[in-house]
Short mmCIF file of C-alpha atoms and ligand atoms in Angstrom, two decimals:
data_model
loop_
_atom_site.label_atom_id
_atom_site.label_comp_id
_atom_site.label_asym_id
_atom_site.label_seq_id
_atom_site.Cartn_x
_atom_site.Cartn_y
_atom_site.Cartn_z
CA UNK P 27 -14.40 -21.04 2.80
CA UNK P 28 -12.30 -20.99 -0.97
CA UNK P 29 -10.61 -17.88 -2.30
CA UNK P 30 -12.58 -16.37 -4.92
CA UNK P 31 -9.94 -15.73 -7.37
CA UNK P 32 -10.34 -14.16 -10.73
CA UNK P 33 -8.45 -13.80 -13.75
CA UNK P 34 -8.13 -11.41 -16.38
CA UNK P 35 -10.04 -8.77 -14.20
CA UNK P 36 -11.22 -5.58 -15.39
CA UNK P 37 -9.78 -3.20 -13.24
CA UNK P 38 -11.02 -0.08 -14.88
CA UNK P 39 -14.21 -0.28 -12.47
CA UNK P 40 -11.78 0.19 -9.55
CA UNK P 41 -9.67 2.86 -10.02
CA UNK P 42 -11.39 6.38 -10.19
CA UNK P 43 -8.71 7.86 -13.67
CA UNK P 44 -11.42 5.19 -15.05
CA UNK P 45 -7.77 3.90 -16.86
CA UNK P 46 -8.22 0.49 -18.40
CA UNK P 47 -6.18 -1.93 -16.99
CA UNK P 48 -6.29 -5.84 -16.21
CA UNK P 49 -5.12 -8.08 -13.33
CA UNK P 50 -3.88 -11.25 -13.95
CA UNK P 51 -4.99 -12.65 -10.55
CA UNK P 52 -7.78 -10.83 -8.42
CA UNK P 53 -9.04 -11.37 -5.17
CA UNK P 54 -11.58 -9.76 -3.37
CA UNK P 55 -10.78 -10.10 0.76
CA UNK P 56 -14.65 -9.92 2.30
CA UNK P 57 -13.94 -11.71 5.55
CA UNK P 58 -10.79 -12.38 7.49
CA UNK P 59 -10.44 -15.79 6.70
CA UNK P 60 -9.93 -14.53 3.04
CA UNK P 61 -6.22 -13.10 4.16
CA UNK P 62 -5.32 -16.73 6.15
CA UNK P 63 -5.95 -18.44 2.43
CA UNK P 64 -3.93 -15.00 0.68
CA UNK P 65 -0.99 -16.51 2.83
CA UNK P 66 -1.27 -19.92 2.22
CA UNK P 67 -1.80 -20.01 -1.61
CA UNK P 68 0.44 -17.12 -2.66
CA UNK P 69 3.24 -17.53 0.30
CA UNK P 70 3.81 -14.23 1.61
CA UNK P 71 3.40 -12.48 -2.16
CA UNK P 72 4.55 -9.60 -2.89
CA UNK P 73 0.50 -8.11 -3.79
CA UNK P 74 -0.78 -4.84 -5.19
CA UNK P 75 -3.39 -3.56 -2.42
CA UNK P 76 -6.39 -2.18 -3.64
CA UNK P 77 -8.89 -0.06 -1.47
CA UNK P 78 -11.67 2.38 -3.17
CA UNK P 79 -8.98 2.94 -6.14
CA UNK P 80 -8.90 6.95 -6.00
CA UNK P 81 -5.07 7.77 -5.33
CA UNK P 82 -3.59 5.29 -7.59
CA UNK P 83 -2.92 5.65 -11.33
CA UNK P 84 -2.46 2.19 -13.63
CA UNK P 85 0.62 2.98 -15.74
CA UNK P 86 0.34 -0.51 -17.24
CA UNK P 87 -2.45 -2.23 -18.94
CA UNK P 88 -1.32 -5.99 -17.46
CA UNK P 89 -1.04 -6.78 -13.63
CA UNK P 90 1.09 -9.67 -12.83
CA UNK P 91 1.09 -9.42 -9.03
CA UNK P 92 -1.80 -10.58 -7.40
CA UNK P 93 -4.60 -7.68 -6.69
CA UNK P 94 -5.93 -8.18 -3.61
CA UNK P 95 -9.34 -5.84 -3.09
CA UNK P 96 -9.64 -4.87 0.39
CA UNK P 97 -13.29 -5.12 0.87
CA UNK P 98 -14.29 -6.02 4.51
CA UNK P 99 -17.18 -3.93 5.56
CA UNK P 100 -18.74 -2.96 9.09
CA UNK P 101 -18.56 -0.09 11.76
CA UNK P 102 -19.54 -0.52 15.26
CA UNK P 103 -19.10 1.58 17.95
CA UNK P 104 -16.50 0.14 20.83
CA UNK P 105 -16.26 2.67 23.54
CA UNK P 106 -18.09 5.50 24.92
CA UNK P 107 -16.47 7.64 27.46
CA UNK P 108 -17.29 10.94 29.15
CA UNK P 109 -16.71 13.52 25.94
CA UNK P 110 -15.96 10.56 23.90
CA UNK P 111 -16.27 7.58 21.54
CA UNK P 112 -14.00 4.78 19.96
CA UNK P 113 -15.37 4.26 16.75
CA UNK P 114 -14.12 1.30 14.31
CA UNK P 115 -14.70 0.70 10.77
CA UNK P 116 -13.33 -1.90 8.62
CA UNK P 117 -11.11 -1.23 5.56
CA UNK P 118 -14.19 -1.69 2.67
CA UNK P 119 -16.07 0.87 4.07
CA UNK P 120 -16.54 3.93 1.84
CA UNK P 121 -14.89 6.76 3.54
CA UNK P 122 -17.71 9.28 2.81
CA UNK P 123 -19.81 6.78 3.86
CA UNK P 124 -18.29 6.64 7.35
CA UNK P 125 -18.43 10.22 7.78
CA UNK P 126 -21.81 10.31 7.56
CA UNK P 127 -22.25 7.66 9.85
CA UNK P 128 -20.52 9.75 12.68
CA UNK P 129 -22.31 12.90 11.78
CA UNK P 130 -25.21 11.24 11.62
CA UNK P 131 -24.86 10.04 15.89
CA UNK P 132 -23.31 13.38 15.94
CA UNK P 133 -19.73 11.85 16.20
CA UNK P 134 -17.35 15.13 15.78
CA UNK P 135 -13.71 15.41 14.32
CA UNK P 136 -14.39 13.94 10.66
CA UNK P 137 -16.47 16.69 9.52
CA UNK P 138 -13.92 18.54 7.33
CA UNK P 139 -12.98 15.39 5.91
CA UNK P 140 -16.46 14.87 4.27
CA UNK P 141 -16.70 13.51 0.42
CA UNK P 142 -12.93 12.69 -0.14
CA UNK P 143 -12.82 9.35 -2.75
CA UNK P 144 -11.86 6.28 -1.26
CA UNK P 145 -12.48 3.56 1.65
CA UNK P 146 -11.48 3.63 4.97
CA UNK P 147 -8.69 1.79 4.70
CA UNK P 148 -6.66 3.77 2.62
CA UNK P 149 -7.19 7.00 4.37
CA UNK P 150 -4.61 6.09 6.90
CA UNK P 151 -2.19 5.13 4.24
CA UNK P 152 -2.07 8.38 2.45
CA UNK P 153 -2.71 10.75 6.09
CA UNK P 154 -5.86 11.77 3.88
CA UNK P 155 -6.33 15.62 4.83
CA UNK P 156 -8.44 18.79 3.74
CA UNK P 157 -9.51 22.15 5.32
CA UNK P 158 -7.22 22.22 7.76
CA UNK P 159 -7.62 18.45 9.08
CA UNK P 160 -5.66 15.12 8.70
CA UNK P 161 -6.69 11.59 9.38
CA UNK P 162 -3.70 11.08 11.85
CA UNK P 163 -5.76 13.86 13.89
CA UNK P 164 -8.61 11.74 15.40
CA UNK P 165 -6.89 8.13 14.30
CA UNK P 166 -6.68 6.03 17.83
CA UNK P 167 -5.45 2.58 16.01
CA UNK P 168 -5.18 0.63 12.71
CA UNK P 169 -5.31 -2.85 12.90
CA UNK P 170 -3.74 -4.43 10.31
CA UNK P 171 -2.78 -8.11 8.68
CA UNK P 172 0.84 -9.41 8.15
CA UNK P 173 0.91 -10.90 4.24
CA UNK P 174 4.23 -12.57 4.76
CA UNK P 175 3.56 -14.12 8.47
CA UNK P 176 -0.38 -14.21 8.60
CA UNK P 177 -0.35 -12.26 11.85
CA UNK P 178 -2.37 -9.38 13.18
CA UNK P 179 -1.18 -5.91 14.95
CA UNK P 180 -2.43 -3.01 16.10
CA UNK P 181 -0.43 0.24 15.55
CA UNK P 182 -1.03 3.42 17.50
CA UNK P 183 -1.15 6.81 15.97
CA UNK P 184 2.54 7.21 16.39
CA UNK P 185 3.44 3.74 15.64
CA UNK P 186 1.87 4.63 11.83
CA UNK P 187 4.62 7.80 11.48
CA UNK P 188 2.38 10.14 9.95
CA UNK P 189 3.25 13.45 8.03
CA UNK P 190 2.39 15.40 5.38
CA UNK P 191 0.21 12.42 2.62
CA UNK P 192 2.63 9.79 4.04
CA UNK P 193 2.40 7.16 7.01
CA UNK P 194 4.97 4.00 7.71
CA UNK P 195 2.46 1.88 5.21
CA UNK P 196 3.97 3.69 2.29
CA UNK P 197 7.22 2.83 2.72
CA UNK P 198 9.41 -0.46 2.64
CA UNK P 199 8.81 -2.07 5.63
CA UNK P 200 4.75 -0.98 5.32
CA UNK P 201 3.96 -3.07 2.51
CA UNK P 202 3.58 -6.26 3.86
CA UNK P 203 0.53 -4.99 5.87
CA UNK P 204 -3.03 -4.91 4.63
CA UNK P 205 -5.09 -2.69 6.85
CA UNK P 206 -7.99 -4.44 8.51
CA UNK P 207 -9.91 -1.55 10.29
CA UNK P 208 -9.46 1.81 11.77
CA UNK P 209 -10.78 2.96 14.83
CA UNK P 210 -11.17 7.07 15.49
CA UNK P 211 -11.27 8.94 18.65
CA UNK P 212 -13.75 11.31 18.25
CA UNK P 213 -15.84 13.87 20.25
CA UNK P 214 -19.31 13.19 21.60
CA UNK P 215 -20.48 16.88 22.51
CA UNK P 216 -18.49 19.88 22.71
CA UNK P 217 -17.59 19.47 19.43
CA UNK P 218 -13.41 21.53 18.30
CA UNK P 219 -15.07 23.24 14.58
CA UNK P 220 -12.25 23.76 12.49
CA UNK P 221 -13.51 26.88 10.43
CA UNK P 222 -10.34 28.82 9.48
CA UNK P 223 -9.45 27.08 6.19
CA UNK P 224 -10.24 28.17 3.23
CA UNK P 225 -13.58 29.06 2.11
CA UNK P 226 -15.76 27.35 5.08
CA UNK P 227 -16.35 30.29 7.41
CA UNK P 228 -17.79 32.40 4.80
CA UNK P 229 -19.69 29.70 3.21
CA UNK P 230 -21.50 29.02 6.49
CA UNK P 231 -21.71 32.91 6.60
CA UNK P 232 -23.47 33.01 3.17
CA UNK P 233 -25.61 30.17 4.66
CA UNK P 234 -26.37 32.44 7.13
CA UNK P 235 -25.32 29.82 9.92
CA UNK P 236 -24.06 31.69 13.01
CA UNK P 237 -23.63 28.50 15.37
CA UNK P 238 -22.87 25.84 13.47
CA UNK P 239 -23.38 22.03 14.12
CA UNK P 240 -20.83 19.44 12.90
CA UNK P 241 -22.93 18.58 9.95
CA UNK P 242 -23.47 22.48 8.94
CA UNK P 243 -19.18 22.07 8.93
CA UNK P 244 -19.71 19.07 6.41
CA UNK P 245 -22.39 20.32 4.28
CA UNK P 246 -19.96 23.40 3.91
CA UNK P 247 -17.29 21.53 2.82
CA UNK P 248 -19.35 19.28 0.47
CA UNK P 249 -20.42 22.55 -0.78
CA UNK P 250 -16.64 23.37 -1.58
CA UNK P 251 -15.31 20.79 -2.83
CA UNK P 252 -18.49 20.10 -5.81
CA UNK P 253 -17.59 23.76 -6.54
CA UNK P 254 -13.88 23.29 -6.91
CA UNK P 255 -12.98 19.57 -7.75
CA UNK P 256 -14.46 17.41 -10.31
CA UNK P 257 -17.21 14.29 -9.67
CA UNK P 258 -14.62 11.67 -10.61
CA UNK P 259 -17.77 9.50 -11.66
CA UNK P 260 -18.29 12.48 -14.40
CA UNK P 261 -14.56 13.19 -15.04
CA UNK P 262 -12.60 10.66 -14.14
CA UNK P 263 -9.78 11.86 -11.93
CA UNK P 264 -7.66 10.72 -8.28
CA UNK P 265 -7.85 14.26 -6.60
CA UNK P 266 -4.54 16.15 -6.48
CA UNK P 267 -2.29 14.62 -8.80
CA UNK P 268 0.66 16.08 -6.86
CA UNK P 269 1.85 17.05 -3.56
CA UNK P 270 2.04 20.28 -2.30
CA UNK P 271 5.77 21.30 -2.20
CA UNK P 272 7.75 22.56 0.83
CA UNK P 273 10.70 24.46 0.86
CA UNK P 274 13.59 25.42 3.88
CA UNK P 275 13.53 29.39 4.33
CA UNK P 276 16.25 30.07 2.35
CA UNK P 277 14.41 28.56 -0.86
CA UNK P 278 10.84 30.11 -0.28
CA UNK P 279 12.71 33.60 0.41
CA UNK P 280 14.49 33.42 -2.78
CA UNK P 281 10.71 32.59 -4.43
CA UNK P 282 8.83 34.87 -2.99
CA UNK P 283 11.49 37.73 -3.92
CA UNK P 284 10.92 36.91 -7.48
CA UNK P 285 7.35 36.24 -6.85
CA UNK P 286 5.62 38.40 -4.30
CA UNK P 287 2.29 36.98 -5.24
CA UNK P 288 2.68 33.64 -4.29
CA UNK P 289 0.57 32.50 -1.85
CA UNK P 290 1.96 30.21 1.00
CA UNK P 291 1.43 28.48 4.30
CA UNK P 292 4.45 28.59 7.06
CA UNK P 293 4.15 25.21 8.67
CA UNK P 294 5.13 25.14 13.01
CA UNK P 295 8.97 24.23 11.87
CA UNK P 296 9.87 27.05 9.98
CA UNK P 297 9.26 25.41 6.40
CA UNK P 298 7.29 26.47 3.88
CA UNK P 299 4.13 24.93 2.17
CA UNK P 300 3.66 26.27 -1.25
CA UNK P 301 0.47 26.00 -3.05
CA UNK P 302 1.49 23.30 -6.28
CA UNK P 303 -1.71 24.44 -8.26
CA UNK P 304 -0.55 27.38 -8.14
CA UNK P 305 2.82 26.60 -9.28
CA UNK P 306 1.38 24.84 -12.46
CA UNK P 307 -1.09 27.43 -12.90
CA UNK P 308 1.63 29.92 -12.99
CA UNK P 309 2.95 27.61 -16.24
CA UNK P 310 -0.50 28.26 -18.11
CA UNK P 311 -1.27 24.78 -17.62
CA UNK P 312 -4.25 25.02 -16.43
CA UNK P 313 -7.11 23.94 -18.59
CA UNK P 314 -3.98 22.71 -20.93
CA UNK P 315 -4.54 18.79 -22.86
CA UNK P 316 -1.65 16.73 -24.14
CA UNK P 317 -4.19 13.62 -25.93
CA UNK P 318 -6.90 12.39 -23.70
CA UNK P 319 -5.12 13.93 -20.44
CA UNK P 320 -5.97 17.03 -19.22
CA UNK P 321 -5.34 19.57 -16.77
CA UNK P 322 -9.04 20.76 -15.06
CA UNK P 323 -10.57 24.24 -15.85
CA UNK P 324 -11.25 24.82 -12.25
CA UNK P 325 -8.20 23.45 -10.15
CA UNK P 326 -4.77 22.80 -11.77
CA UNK P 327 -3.48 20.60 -9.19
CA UNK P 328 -6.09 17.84 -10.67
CA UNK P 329 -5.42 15.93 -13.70
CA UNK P 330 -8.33 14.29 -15.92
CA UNK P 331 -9.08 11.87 -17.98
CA UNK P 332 -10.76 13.05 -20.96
CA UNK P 333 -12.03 9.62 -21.59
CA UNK P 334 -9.99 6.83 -22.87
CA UNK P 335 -6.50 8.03 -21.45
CA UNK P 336 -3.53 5.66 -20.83
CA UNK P 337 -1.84 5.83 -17.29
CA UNK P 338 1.22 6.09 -19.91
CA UNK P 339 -0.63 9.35 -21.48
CA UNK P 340 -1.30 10.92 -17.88
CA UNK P 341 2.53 10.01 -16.84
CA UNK P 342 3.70 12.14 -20.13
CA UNK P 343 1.13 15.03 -19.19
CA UNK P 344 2.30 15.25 -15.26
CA UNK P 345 5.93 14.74 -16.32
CA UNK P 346 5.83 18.13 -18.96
CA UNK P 347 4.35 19.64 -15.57
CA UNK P 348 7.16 18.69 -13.64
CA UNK P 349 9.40 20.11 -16.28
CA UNK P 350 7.87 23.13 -17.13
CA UNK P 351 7.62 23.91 -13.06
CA UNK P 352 11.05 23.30 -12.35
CA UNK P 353 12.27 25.67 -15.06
CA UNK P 354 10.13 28.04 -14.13
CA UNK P 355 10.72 28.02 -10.29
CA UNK P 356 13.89 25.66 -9.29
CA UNK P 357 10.77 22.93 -7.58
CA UNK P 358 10.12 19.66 -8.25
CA UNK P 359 7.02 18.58 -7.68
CA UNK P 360 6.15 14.90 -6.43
CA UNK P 361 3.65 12.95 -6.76
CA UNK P 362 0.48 12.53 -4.63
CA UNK P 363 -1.10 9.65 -6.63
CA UNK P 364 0.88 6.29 -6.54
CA UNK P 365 1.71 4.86 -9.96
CA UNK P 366 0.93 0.85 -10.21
CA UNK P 367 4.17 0.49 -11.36
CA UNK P 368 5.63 1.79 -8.41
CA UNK P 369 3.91 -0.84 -6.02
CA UNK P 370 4.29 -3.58 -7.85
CA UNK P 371 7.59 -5.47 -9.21
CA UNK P 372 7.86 -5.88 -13.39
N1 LIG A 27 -4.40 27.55 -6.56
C1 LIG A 27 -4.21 28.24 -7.73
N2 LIG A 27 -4.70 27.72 -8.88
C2 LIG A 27 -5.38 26.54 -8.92
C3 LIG A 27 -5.58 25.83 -7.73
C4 LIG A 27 -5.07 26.34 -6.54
O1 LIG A 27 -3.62 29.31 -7.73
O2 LIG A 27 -5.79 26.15 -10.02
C5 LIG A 27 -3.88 28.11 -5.29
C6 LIG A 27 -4.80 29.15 -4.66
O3 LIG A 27 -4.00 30.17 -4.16
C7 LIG A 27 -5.41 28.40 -3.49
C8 LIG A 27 -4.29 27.46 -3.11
O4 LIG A 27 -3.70 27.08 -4.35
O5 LIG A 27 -5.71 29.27 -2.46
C9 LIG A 27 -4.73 26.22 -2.37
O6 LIG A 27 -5.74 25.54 -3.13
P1 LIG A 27 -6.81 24.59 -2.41
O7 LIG A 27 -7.37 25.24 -1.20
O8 LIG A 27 -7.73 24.07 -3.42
O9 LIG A 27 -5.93 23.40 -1.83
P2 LIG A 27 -4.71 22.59 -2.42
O10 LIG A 27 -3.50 22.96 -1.64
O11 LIG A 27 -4.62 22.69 -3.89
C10 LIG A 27 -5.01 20.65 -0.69
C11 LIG A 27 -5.12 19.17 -0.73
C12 LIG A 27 -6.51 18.74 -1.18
C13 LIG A 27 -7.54 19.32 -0.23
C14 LIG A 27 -7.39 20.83 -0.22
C15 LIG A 27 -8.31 21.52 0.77
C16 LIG A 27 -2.86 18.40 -1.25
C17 LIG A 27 -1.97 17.78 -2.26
N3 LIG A 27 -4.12 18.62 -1.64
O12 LIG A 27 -5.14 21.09 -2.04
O13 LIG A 27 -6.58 17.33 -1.12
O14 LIG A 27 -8.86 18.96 -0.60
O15 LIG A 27 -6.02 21.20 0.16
O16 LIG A 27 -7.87 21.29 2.07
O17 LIG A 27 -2.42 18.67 -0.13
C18 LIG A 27 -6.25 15.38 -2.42
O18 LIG A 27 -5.36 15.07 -1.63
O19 LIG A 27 -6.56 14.62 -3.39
C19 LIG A 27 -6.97 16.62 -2.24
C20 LIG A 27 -7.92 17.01 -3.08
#
C-alpha cells in the first residue's frame, strides 16, 4: 500500500491551543506498513510525532520536518489471569476513549485518569497523571517502532524511565521511536480506589456514594475536572501549561518561611512539590491577557487561547509568567507543554 502524503496541511485541527499552523509534509500512519514506507522514503528522518495534539504548542506557522500522525487504532484484550488482565491499545486510540473501554468490562486502575486530552500513545510519553495516579502505574509494555532502523521493541515499565511528566521518549535517544501500542496491567475484581486526592472523596460523598465502583471513581473525576479545567473544544487550551516545581528542603524551607500559606506536597525523597498555579496565582495572573493569550479564570496553571493566538503570542504570555514567578519566589518554572520548535530542527 502507498504513503498517503500531504502537503501544505492544516494542522490547526490537530493540536488542541487550536494555533494555526501548516506542515509541509504530512502523513497519517493507519497501519504498520505505513512506518516500513516512513523509513524507506524519508531515510531515518528526523520527524515531528503527532498523537491527539493536546501537550504540544506550534510556535511556528511552517513545518519543514515531516509530521507523521500516529493514528493506528484497536484494543483487544491479551491476557486474563487470576485478579488480572493485559490489556493493549494501539497509539490512535483516544485516551478517554480507552478508559471507558476498561470501565466499561470493569477493568480497574485507569479510573482517575478519566477525560485527560490525547491518544494513547502519548500518555506514556508525557507519564500522563492526575488525582493521585500516573500512567507508569498500571503500564506493563510499550511497543514501539525504530524510524532510523525500521525495527520493533518492546520496553518494560522500567525500560521507559518514568518520573514526574517525563519518560526515556522525551529525551535524545527517545526520539527515534514512534510508539505503536501500550498494553496496561490492570485489576479484574478487587479493585485498589485511589480516593485521597483532591476533591474525589467528598464528591462521591456529596453523591452520596458510600461503596464506590470504579466507574463512580471516574464519573467523580469527570465531575472535577469540567468544574476546574476548560473544554479545550470551547477554549482552546493543552492542560497545564507548566510543570509543577520541586524544590530540595533547604529551598522549600526558605519559601514557606516567607510564605506560610503555601500549599505543598512532600514527595517519598524528601523533596518538595509545590503547587505552580499557585505560584502564578500568587503573581495576580490569574484571569490576566497579554493579546489573544490568556491565563483561565478558574485554574492559573492553564493557558488559553482567546481565539486566534500565535504559539509566538502564548510563548510571550508564559515567558512574563516565568519572569514575574521567579522574582517573586527565586523558581523557575518549566514547561509541561512541548513547543514544536523544540522537537523539530529549523
Ligand atoms: N492552585 C491555586 N490556584 C490555581 C490553581 C491551583 O492556588 O489557580 C493550587 C491550589 O492550592 C490547589 C493546588 O494548586 O490545591 C493544586 O491544584 P490542582 O489540584 O488543580 O492540581 P495541579 O497541581 O494544578 C496537577 C496536574 C494536572 C492534574 C491535576 C489533578 C501537573 C503539571 N498538573 O495539576 O494535570 O489534572 O494535578 O491531579 O502536574 C495536565 O498535566 O495537563 C494536567 C491537567
Amino acid at each position: 500500500m502507498s504513503l498517503d502524503v500531504k502537503t501544505h496541511y492544516p494542522l490547526q485541527p490537530h493540536n488542541t491551543f487550536a494555533i494555526e499552523c501548516y506542515a509541509d509534509t504530512f502523513i497519517e500512519i493507519a497501519s504498520p506498513e505505513d512506518l516500513g514506507g516512513v523509513v524507506q522514503r524519508y531515510n531515518g528522518g528526523p520527524f515531528l510525532v503527532l498523537g491527539g495534539g493536546s501537550n504540544l504548542l506550534f510556535d511556528q506557522s511552517q513545518i519543514h520536518t515531516p509530521v507523521l500522525w500516529a493514528n493506528l487504532k484497536g484494543i483487544e484484550l491479551l491476557e486474563t489471569r487470576d485478579n488480572e488482565v493485559i490489556v493493549r491499545a494501539m497509539a490512535g486510540e483516544n485516551w478517554h476513549e480507552f478508559v471507558q473501554w476498561c470501565l466499561q468490562r470493569d477493568y480497574g486502575g485507569l479510573e482517575n485518569l478519566s477525560l485527560i486530552p490525547g491518544s494513547v500513545g502519548a500518555a506514556p510519553v508525557q507519564n500522563i497523571g492526575a488525582y493521585g495516579v500516573e500512567v507508569k502505574d498500571t503500564l506493563y509494555q510499550v511497543e514501539a517502532f525504530n524510524l532510523s532502523d525500521g525495527t520493533i521493541r518492546h520496553f518494560s515499565a522500567e525500560e521507559c524511565q518514568f518520573a514526574y511528566r517525563d519518560s526515556f521518549f522525551k529525551h535524545a535517544g527517545g526520539s527515534q521511536w514512534i510508539i505503536v501500542s501500550v498494553s496496561f496491567r490492570l485489576s479484574r475484581h478487587d479493585h485498589q480506589l485511589k480516593l485521597d486526592y483532591g476533591a474525589i472523596r467528598t464528591t462521591l460523598e456529596a453523591a452520596q456514594i458510600i461503596s464506590p465502583t470504579i466507574r463512580d471513581v471516574s464519573e467523580a473525576v469527570v465531575a472535577i475536572r469540567r468544574e476546574r479545567l476548560p473544554d479545550p473544544r470551547q477554549t482552546p487550551n493543552a492542560g497545564s501549561f507548566f510543570k509543577n516545581p520541586i524544590t530540595d528542603r533547604q529551598a522549600y524551607e526558605q519559601l514557606i518561611r516567607r510564605n506560610p500559606e503555601m500549599p505543598c506536597f512532600e514527595l517519598a525523597d524528601g523533596q518538595v512539590k509545590i503547587p505552580a498555579g499557585w505560584l502564578i496565582e500568587q503573581c495576580g495572573w490569574k484571569g490576566g491577557q497579554l493579546g489573544n493569550a490568556a491565563v483561565h479564570e478558574q485554574h492559573a496553571l492553564v493557558l488559553v487561547n482567546l481565539g486566534g493566538a500565535t504559539g509566538d503570542e502564548i510563548m510571550a504570555l508564559a515567558g512574563e509568567i516565568q519572569n514575574d514567578v521567579k522574582l517573586r519566589f527565586g523558581v523557575m518554572l518549566e514547561l509541561e507543554v512541548n513547543p514544536s520548535s523544540r522537537a523539530t530542527p529549523s
